Coordinates of C-alpha atoms in Angstrom, one line a residue:
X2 CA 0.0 0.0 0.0
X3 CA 1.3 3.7 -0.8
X4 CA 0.1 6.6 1.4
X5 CA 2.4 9.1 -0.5
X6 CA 2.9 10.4 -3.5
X7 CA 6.4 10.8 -5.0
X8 CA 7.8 13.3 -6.8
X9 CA 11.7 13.4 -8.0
X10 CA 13.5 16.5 -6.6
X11 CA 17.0 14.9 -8.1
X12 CA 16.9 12.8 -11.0
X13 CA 18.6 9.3 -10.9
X14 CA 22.1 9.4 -11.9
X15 CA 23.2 7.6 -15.5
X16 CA 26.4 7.2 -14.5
X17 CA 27.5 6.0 -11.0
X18 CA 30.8 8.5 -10.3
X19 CA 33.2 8.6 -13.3
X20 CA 36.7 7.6 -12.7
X21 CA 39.4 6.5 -14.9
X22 CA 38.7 6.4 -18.7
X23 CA 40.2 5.2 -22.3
X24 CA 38.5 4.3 -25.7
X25 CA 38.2 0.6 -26.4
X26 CA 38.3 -1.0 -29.5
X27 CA 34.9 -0.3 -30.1
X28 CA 35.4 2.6 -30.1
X29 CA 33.5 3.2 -27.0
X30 CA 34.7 5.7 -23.8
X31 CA 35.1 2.8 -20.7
X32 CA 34.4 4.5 -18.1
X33 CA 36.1 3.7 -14.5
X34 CA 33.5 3.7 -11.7
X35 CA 35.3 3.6 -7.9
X36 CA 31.9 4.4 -5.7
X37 CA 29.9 2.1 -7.7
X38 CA 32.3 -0.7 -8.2
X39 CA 31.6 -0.9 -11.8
X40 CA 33.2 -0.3 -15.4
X41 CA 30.5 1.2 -17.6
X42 CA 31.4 2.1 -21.9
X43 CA 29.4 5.0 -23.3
X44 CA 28.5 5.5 -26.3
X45 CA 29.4 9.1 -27.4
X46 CA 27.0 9.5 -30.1
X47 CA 24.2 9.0 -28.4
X48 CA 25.0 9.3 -24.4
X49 CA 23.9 5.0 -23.8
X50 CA 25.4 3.8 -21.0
X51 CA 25.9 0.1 -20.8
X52 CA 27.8 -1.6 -17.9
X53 CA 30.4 -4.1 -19.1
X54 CA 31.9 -5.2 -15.6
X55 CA 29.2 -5.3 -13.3
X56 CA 29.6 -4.5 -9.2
X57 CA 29.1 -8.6 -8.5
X58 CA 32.3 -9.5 -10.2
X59 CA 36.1 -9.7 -8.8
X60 CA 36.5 -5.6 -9.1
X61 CA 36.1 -3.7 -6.2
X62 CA 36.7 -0.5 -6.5
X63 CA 37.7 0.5 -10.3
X64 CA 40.0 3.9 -10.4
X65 CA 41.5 3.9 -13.5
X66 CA 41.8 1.5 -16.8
X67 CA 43.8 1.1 -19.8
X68 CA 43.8 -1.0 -22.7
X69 CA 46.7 -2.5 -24.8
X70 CA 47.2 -2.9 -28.2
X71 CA 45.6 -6.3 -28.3
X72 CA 42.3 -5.0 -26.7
X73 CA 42.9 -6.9 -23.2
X74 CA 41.9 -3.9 -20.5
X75 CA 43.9 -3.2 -17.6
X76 CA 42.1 -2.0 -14.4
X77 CA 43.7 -0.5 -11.1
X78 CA 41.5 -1.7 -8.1
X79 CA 42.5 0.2 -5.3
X80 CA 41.1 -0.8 -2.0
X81 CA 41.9 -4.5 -2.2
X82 CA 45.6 -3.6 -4.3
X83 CA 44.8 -5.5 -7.0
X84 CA 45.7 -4.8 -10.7
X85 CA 43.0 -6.7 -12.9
X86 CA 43.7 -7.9 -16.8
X87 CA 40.1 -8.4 -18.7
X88 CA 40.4 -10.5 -22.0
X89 CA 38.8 -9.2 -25.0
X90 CA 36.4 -12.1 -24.0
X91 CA 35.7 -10.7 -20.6
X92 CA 38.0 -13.3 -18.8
X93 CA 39.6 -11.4 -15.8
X94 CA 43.3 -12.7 -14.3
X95 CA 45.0 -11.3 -11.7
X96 CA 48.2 -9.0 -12.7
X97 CA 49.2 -8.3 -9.1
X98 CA 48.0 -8.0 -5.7
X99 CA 51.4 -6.7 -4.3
X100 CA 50.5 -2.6 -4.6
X101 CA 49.0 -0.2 -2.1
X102 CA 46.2 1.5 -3.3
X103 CA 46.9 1.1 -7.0
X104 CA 45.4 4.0 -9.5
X105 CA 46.8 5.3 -12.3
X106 CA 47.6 3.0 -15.4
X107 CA 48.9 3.4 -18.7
X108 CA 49.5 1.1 -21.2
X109 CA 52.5 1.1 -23.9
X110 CA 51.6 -1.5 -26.6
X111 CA 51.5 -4.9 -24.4
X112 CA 53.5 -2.8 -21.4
X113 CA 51.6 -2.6 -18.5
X114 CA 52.7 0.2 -15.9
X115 CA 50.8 1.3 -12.9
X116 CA 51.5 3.8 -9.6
X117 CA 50.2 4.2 -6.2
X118 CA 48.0 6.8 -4.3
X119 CA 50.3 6.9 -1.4
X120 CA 52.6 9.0 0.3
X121 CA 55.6 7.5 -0.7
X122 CA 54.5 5.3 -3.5
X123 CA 55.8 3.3 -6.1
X124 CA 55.3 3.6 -10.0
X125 CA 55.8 0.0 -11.6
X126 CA 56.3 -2.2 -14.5
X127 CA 53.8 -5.1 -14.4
X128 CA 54.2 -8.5 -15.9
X129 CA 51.2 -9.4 -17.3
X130 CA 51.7 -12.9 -16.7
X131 CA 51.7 -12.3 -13.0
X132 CA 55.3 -11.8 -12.7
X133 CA 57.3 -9.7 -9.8
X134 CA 57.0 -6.2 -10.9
X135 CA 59.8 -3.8 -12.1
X136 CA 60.3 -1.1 -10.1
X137 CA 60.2 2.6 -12.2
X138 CA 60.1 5.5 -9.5
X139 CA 59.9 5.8 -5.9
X140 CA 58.8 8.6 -3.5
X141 CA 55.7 9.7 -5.2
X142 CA 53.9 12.0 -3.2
X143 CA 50.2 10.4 -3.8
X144 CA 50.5 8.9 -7.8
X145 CA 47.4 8.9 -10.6
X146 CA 46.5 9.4 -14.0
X147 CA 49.4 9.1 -16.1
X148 CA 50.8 8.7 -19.6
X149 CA 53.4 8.4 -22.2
X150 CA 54.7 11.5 -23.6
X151 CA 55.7 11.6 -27.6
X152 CA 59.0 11.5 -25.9
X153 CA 58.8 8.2 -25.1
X154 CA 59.1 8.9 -21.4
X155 CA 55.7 8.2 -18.9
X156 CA 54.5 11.3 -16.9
X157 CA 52.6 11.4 -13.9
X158 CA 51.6 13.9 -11.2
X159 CA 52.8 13.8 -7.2
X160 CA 49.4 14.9 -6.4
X161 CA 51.0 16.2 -2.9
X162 CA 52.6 18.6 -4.1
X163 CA 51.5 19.8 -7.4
X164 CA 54.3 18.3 -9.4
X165 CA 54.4 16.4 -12.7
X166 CA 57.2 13.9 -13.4
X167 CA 58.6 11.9 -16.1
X168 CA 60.8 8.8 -16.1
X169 CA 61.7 6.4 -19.3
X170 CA 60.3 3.3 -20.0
X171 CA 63.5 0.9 -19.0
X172 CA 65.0 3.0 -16.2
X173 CA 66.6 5.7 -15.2
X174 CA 65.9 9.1 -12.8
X175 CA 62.9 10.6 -12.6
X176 CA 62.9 14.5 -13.8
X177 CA 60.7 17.2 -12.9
X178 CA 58.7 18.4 -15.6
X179 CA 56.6 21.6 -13.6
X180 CA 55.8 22.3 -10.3
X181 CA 53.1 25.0 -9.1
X182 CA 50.5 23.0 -11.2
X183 CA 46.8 23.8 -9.6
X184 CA 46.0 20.1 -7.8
X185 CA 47.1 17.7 -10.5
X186 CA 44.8 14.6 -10.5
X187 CA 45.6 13.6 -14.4
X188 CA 48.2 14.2 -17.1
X189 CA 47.2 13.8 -20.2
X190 CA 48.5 14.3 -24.4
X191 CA 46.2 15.0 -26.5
X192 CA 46.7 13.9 -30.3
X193 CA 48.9 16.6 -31.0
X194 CA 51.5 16.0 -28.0
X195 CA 50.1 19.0 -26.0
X196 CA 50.3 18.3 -22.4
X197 CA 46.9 19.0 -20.3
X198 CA 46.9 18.6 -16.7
X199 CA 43.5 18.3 -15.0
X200 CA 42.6 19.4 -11.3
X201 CA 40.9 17.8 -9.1
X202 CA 39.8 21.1 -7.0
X203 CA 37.3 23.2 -7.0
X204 CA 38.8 25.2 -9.9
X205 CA 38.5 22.9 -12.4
X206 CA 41.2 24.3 -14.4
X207 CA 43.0 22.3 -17.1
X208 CA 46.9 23.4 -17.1
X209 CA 48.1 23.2 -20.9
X210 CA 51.9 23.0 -20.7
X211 CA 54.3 23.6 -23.2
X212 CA 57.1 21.0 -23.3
X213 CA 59.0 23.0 -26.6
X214 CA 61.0 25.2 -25.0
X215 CA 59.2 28.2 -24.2
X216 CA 58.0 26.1 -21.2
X217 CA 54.5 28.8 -21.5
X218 CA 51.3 27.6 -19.6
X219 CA 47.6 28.4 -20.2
X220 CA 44.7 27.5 -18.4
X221 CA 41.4 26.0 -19.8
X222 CA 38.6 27.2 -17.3
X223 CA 35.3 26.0 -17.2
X224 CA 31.8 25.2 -15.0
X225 CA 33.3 21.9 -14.0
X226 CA 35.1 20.9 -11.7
X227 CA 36.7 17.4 -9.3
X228 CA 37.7 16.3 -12.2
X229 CA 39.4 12.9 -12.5
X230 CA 40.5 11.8 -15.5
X231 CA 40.5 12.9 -19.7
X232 CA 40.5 11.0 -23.1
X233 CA 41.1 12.2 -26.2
X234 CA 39.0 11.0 -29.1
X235 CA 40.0 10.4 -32.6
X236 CA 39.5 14.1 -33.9
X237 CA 41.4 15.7 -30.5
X238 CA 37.9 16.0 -28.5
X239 CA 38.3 15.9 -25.2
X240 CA 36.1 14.2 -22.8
X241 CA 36.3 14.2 -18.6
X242 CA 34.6 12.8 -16.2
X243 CA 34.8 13.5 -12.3
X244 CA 35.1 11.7 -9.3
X245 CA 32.6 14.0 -7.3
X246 CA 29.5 14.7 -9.8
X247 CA 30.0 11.8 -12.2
X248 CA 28.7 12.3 -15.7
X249 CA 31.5 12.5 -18.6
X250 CA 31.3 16.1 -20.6
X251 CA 33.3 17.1 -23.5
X252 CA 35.5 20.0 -23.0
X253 CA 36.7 22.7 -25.2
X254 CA 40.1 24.3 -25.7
X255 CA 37.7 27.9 -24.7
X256 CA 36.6 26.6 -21.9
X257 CA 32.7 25.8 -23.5
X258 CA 31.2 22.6 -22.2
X259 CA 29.0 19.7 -23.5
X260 CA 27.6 17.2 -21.2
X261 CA 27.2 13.9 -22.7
X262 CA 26.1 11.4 -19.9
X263 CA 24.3 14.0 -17.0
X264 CA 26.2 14.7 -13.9
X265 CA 24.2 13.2 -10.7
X266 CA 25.2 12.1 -7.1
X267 CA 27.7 9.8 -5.8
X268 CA 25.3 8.6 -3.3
X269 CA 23.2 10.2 -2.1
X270 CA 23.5 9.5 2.0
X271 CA 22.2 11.6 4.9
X272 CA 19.7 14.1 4.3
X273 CA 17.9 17.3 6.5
X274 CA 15.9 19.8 5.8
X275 CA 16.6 23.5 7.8
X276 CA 14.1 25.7 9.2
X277 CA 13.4 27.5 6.2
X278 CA 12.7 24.4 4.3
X279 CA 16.0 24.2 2.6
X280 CA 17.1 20.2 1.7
X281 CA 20.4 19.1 2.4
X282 CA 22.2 16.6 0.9
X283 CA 25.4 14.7 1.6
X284 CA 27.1 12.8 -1.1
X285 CA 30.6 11.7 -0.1
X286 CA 32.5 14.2 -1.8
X287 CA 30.6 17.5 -0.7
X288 CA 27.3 18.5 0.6
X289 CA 24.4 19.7 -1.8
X290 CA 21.0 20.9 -2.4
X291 CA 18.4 20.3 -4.9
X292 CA 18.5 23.0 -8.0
X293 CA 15.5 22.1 -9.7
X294 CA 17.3 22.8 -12.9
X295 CA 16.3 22.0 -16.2
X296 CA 20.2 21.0 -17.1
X297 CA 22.0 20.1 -13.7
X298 CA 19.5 19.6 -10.3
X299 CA 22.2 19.6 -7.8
X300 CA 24.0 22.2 -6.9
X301 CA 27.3 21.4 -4.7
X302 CA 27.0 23.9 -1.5
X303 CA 30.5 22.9 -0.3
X304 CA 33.6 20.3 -1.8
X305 CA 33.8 18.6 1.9
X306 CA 36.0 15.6 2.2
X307 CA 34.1 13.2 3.0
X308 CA 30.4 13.8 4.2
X309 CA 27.5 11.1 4.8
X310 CA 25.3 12.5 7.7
X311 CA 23.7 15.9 7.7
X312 CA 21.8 17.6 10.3
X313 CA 20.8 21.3 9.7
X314 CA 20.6 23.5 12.4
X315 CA 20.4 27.4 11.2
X316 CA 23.1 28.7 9.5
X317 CA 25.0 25.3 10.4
X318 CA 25.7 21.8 9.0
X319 CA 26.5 19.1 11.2
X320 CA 28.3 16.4 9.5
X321 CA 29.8 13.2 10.0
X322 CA 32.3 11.0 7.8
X323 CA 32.3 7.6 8.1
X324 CA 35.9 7.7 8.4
X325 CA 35.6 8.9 11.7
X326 CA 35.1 12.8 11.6
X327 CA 32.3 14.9 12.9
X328 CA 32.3 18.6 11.9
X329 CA 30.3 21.5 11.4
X330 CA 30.5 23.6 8.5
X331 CA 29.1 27.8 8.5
X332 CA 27.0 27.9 5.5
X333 CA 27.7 32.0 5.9
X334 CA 31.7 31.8 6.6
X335 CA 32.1 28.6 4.9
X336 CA 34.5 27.8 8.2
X337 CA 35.1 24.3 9.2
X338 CA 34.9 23.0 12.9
X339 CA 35.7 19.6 13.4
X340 CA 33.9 18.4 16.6
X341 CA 35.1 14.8 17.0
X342 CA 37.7 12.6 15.4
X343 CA 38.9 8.8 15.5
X344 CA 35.1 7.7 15.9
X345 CA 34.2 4.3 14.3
X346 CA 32.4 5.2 11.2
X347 CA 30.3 7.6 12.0
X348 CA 26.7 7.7 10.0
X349 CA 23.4 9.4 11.1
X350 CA 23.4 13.0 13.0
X351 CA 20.4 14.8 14.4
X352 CA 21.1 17.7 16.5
X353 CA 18.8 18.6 20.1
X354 CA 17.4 21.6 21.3
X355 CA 20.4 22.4 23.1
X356 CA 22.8 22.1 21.0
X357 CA 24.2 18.8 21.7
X358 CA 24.5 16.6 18.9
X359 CA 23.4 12.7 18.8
X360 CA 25.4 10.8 16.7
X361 CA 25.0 6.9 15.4
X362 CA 28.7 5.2 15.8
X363 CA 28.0 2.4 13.7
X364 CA 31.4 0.5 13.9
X365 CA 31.1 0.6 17.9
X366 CA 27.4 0.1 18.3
X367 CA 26.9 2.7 20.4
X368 CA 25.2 6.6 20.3
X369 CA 26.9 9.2 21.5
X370 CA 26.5 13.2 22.3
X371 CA 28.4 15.7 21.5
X372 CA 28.6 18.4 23.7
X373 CA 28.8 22.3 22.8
X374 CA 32.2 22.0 24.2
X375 CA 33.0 19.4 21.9
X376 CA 33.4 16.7 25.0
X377 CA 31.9 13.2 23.5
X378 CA 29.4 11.2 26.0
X379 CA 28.0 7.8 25.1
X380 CA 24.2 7.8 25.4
X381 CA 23.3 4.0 24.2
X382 CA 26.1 0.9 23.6
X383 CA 25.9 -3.1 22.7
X384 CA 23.9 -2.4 19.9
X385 CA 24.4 -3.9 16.5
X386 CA 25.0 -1.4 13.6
X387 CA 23.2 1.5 14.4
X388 CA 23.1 3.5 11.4
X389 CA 20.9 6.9 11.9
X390 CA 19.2 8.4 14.9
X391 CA 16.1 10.6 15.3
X392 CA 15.3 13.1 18.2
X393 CA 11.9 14.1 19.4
X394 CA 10.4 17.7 21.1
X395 CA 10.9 15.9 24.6
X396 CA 14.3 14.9 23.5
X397 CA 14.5 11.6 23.2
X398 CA 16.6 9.6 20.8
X399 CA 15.6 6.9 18.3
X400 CA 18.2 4.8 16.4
X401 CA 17.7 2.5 13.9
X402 CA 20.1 -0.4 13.6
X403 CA 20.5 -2.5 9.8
X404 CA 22.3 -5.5 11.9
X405 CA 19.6 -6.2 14.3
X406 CA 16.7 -5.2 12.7
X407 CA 15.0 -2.8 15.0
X408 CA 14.3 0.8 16.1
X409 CA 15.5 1.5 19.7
X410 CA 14.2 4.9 21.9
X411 CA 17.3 5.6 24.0
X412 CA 16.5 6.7 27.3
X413 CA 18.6 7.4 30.9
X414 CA 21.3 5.2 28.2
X415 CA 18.9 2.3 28.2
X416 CA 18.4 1.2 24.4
X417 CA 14.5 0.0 24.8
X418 CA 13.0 -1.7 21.3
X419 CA 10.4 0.3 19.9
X420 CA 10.2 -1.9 17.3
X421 CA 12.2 -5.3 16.2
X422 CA 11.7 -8.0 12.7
X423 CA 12.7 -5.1 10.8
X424 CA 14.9 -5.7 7.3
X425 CA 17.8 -3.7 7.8
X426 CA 16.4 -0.2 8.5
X427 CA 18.5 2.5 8.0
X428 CA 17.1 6.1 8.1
X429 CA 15.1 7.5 10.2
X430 CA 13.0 10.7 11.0
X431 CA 10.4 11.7 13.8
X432 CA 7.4 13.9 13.1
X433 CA 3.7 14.2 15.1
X434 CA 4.6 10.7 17.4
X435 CA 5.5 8.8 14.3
X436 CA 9.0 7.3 13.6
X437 CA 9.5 7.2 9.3
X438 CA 12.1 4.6 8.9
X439 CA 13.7 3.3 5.2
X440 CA 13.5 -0.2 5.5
X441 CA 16.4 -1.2 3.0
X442 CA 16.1 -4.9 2.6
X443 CA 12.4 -4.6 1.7
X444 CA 12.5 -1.2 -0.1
X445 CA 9.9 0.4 1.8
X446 CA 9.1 3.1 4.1
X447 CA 7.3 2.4 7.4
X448 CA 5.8 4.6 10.1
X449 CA 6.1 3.2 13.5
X450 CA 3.6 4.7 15.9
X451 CA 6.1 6.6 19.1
X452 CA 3.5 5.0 21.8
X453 CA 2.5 1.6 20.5
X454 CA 5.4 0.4 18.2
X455 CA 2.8 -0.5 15.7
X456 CA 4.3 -0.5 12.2
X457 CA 2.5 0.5 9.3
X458 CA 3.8 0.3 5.7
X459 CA 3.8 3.9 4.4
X460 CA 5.2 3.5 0.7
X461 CA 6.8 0.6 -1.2
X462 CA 9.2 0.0 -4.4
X463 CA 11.6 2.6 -3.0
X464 CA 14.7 2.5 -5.0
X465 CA 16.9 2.2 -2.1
X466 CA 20.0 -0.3 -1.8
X467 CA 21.3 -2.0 1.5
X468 CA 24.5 -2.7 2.6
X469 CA 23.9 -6.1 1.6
X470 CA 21.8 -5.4 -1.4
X471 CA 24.4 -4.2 -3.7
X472 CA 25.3 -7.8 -5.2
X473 CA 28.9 -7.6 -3.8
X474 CA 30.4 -8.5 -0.1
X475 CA 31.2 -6.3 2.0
X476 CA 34.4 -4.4 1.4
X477 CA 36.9 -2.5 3.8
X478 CA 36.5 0.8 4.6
X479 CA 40.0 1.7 4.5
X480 CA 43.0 1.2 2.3
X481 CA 46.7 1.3 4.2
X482 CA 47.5 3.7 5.4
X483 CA 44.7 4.8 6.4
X484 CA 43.5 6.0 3.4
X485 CA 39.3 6.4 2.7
X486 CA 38.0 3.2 1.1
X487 CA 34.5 2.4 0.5
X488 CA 31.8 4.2 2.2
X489 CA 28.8 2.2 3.6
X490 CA 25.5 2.7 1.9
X491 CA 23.3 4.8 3.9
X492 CA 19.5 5.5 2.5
X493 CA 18.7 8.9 4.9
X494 CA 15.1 10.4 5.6
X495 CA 14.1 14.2 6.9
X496 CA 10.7 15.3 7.7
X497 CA 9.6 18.6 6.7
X498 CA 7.0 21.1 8.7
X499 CA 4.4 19.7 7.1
X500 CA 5.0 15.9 7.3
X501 CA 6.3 15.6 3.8
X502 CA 9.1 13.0 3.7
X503 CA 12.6 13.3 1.8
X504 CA 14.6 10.3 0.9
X505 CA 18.1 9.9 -0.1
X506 CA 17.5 7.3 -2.6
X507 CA 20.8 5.7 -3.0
X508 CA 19.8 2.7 -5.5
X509 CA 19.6 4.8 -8.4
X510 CA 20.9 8.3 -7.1
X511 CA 18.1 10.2 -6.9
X512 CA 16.2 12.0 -4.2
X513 CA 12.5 11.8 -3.7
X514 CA 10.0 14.0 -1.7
X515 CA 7.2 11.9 -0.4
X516 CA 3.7 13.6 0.3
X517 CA 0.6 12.3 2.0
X518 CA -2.0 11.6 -0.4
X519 CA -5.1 13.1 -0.3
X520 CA -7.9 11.4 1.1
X521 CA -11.1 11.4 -1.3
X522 CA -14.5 11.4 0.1

């Protein structure tokens, strides 16, 4: 049964994140999808999107691919360290699984060379026969997208500290190429031996650097920005796609844009809504609001590394990362304040009338407060997997925890069942004595009555995903050392003033505003 109508305040995304990317043989753009655990190819022409390695096989989480010149692709799988060959049949086989958070790749015929996004790391020769690898370069400060030059010589950027290098193919010292480059994510040639450098910042600029002599640089400005990675077509187009709004646009020497595959969100995960009605989303990479837009329906209100709950509370955003961070951000300053830190992922966020916020620690099973002062207090422990929590006008806290399958009101830090033989619910939102709660592993939303515990289903067929529903186990959060992995799903739900309901659907990226349906006579 559905009490609510649904309307779409953020379309679905086409594209799960954009990554890594390189024409195939077909002539397709393969397109590198780390948040979605995916490889998709797009069709330029036409903007199809058709997934080619789906999220259920033996990659993880895809950065960056290559191909070689007999078609076999080549994909860096960071979190686990892997390096992946794919057969132009589809077979996979293990290249390596000795590399700390492997990303960029570049292939030079049947070469195979690949760096990692460390502090420190290491840029290699693979074998693709599984061999011990060939070591090229040391010390790079955080390695990624890279290429060979028309010198012959591989360049990549030490994303640390705004460097690109080269080194030849079969040894010998590294050399600076330029330093003072704006955020280097990517280097890239295009087809006439121009070297682009693409920024992962805010800025969005592309650095063209000239490697003739003159040693002049121009910058290509545009509306994007994050970007990850570039590919150059046939007739010197070229395309980028970016880790933050995913989506792959072609991009013009002027600066002029051309979306081919829509941008959309990463997640989406926690959502709130402020006193004034404004929607707040998190989405791993930054925090954003619904446009409404005709062309683009997000609009990013801060780049904040990394975000998945939101609680509004005036001018502020309380946010957590599930890498152990709560902050707050001033929506007026645009200051940071980070309130708590070494927390075990961190997911739902509410804030009381007081100012103290209630936080769901999900890895610890507990909820804790955060004091004004910034002092943490636990207010619940020994649950499961709490995942978001809910606070009332008399101040009491709900939780909902995916593991157990139950909604807890926390009182006097007694965790008391409200309701239990849930399917893994994760958000959760209090309005008028009734708890709203996403219940993942059925795809619904129910409404829990405050003083009962009865449970009534409120909508159905909600296009929300589970930690456990996303056809792949369960991965690590982090990559050594220390370094963010993959973020847990989290499906989040705010109540507006009138007891409309706002879902972070995070099956197919979009985000839904639920209202009551009208009763007819």
């Amino acid at each position: 049964m559905n009490r609510r109508e649904v309307e779409t305040l953020v379309r679905a995304r086409p594209l799960w994140g954009s990554n890594g990317m390189a024409f195939g043989p077909d002539g397709r753009l393969y397109v590198a999808q780390f948040l979605a655990g995916q490889i998709s190819a797009v069709d330029l022409a036409t903007g199809d999107v058709e997934v080619v390695v789906p999220p259920d096989g033996p990659v993880q989480a895809p950065d960056d691919l290559a191909f070689d010149t007999d078609g076999a692709m080549y994909v860096t799988d960071l979190v686990p360290g892997r390096v992946w060959r794919r057969d132009p049949d589809g077979n996979f086989a293990l290249v390596t699984d000795a590399m700390t958070a492997p990303n960029g790749i570049a292939c030079v015929g049947t070469r195979v060379f690949a760096n990692e996004m460390i502090p420190g790391g290491r840029l290699l020769e693979l074998s693709p026969a599984g061999g011990e690898p060939t070591v090229l370069a040391t010390g790079l400060a955080m390695g990624n997208a890279m290429q060979l030059g028309p010198d012959g010589r591989l360049y990549y950027p030490h994303m640390l500290t705004n460097e690109v290098f080269r080194v030849p193919l079969d040894g010998g010292a590294p050399e600076l190429v330029a330093a003072d480059v704006p955020d280097p994510v990517a280097v890239r040639f295009d087809r006439g031996g121009a070297l682009l450098v693409l920024a992962r910042g805010e800025s969005g600029i592309v650095t063209r650097l000239d490697l003739d002599g003159s040693g002049d640089r121009s910058a290509i400005v545009s509306e994007l920005n994050a970007l990850d990675n570039a590919a150059f077509d046939a007739e010197n187009r070229m395309f980028v796609s970016s880790y933050a709004h995913g989506g792959v646009a072609e991009l013009a020497a002027d600066g002029r844009t051309r979306q081919i595959v829509p941008r959309g969100l990463g997640g989406p995960f926690g959502v709130s809504i402020d006193l004034g009605g404004g929607i707040h989303v998190a989405d791993h990479y930054r925090l954003t609001r619904p446009a409404g837009g005709p062309d683009d329906d997000v609009i990013t209100t801060e780049q904040l590394t990394f975000v998945h709950g939101v609680a509004a509370d005036g001018d502020l955003l309380h946010t957590t990362s599930q890498y152990g961070q709560v902050r707050t951000y001033d929506r007026v300053t645009g200051a940071v304040r980070t309130r708590a830190e070494g927390l075990d992922r961190p997911l739902g966020i509410a804030v009381r009338a007081d100012g103290t916020l209630v936080v769901a620690e999900s890895g610890a099973g507990r909820v804790v407060a955060i004091g004004p002062d910034d002092q943490v207090s636990v207010l619940a422990e020994g649950l499961g997997r709490p995942v978001d929590v809910a606070v009332d006008t008399d101040l009491r806290c709900y939780v909902s925890d995916e593991q157990l399958g139950a909604v807890y009101r926390v009182e006097d830090g007694v965790a008391e069942p409200l309701a239990d033989g849930l399917g893994a619910p994760q958000g959760i939102a209090v309005h008028d004595g009734t708890a709203y709660v996403v219940e993942t592993a059925h795809r619904r939303l129910l409404a829990i009555d405050l003083a009962t515990g009865d449970v009534a289903i409120e909508s159905g067929s909600l296009p929300v995903a589970s930690a456990t529903g996303l056809g792949r186990p369960e991965r690590d959060l982090f990559v050594p050392p220390g370094l963010p992995g993959m973020p847990r799903p989290f499906a989040g739900i705010a109540a507006t003033a009138d007891g409309s309901l706002v879902i972070a659907a995070n099956g197919d990226g979009s985000v839904l505003l639920l209202r009551r349906q009208e009763s007819t006579p």
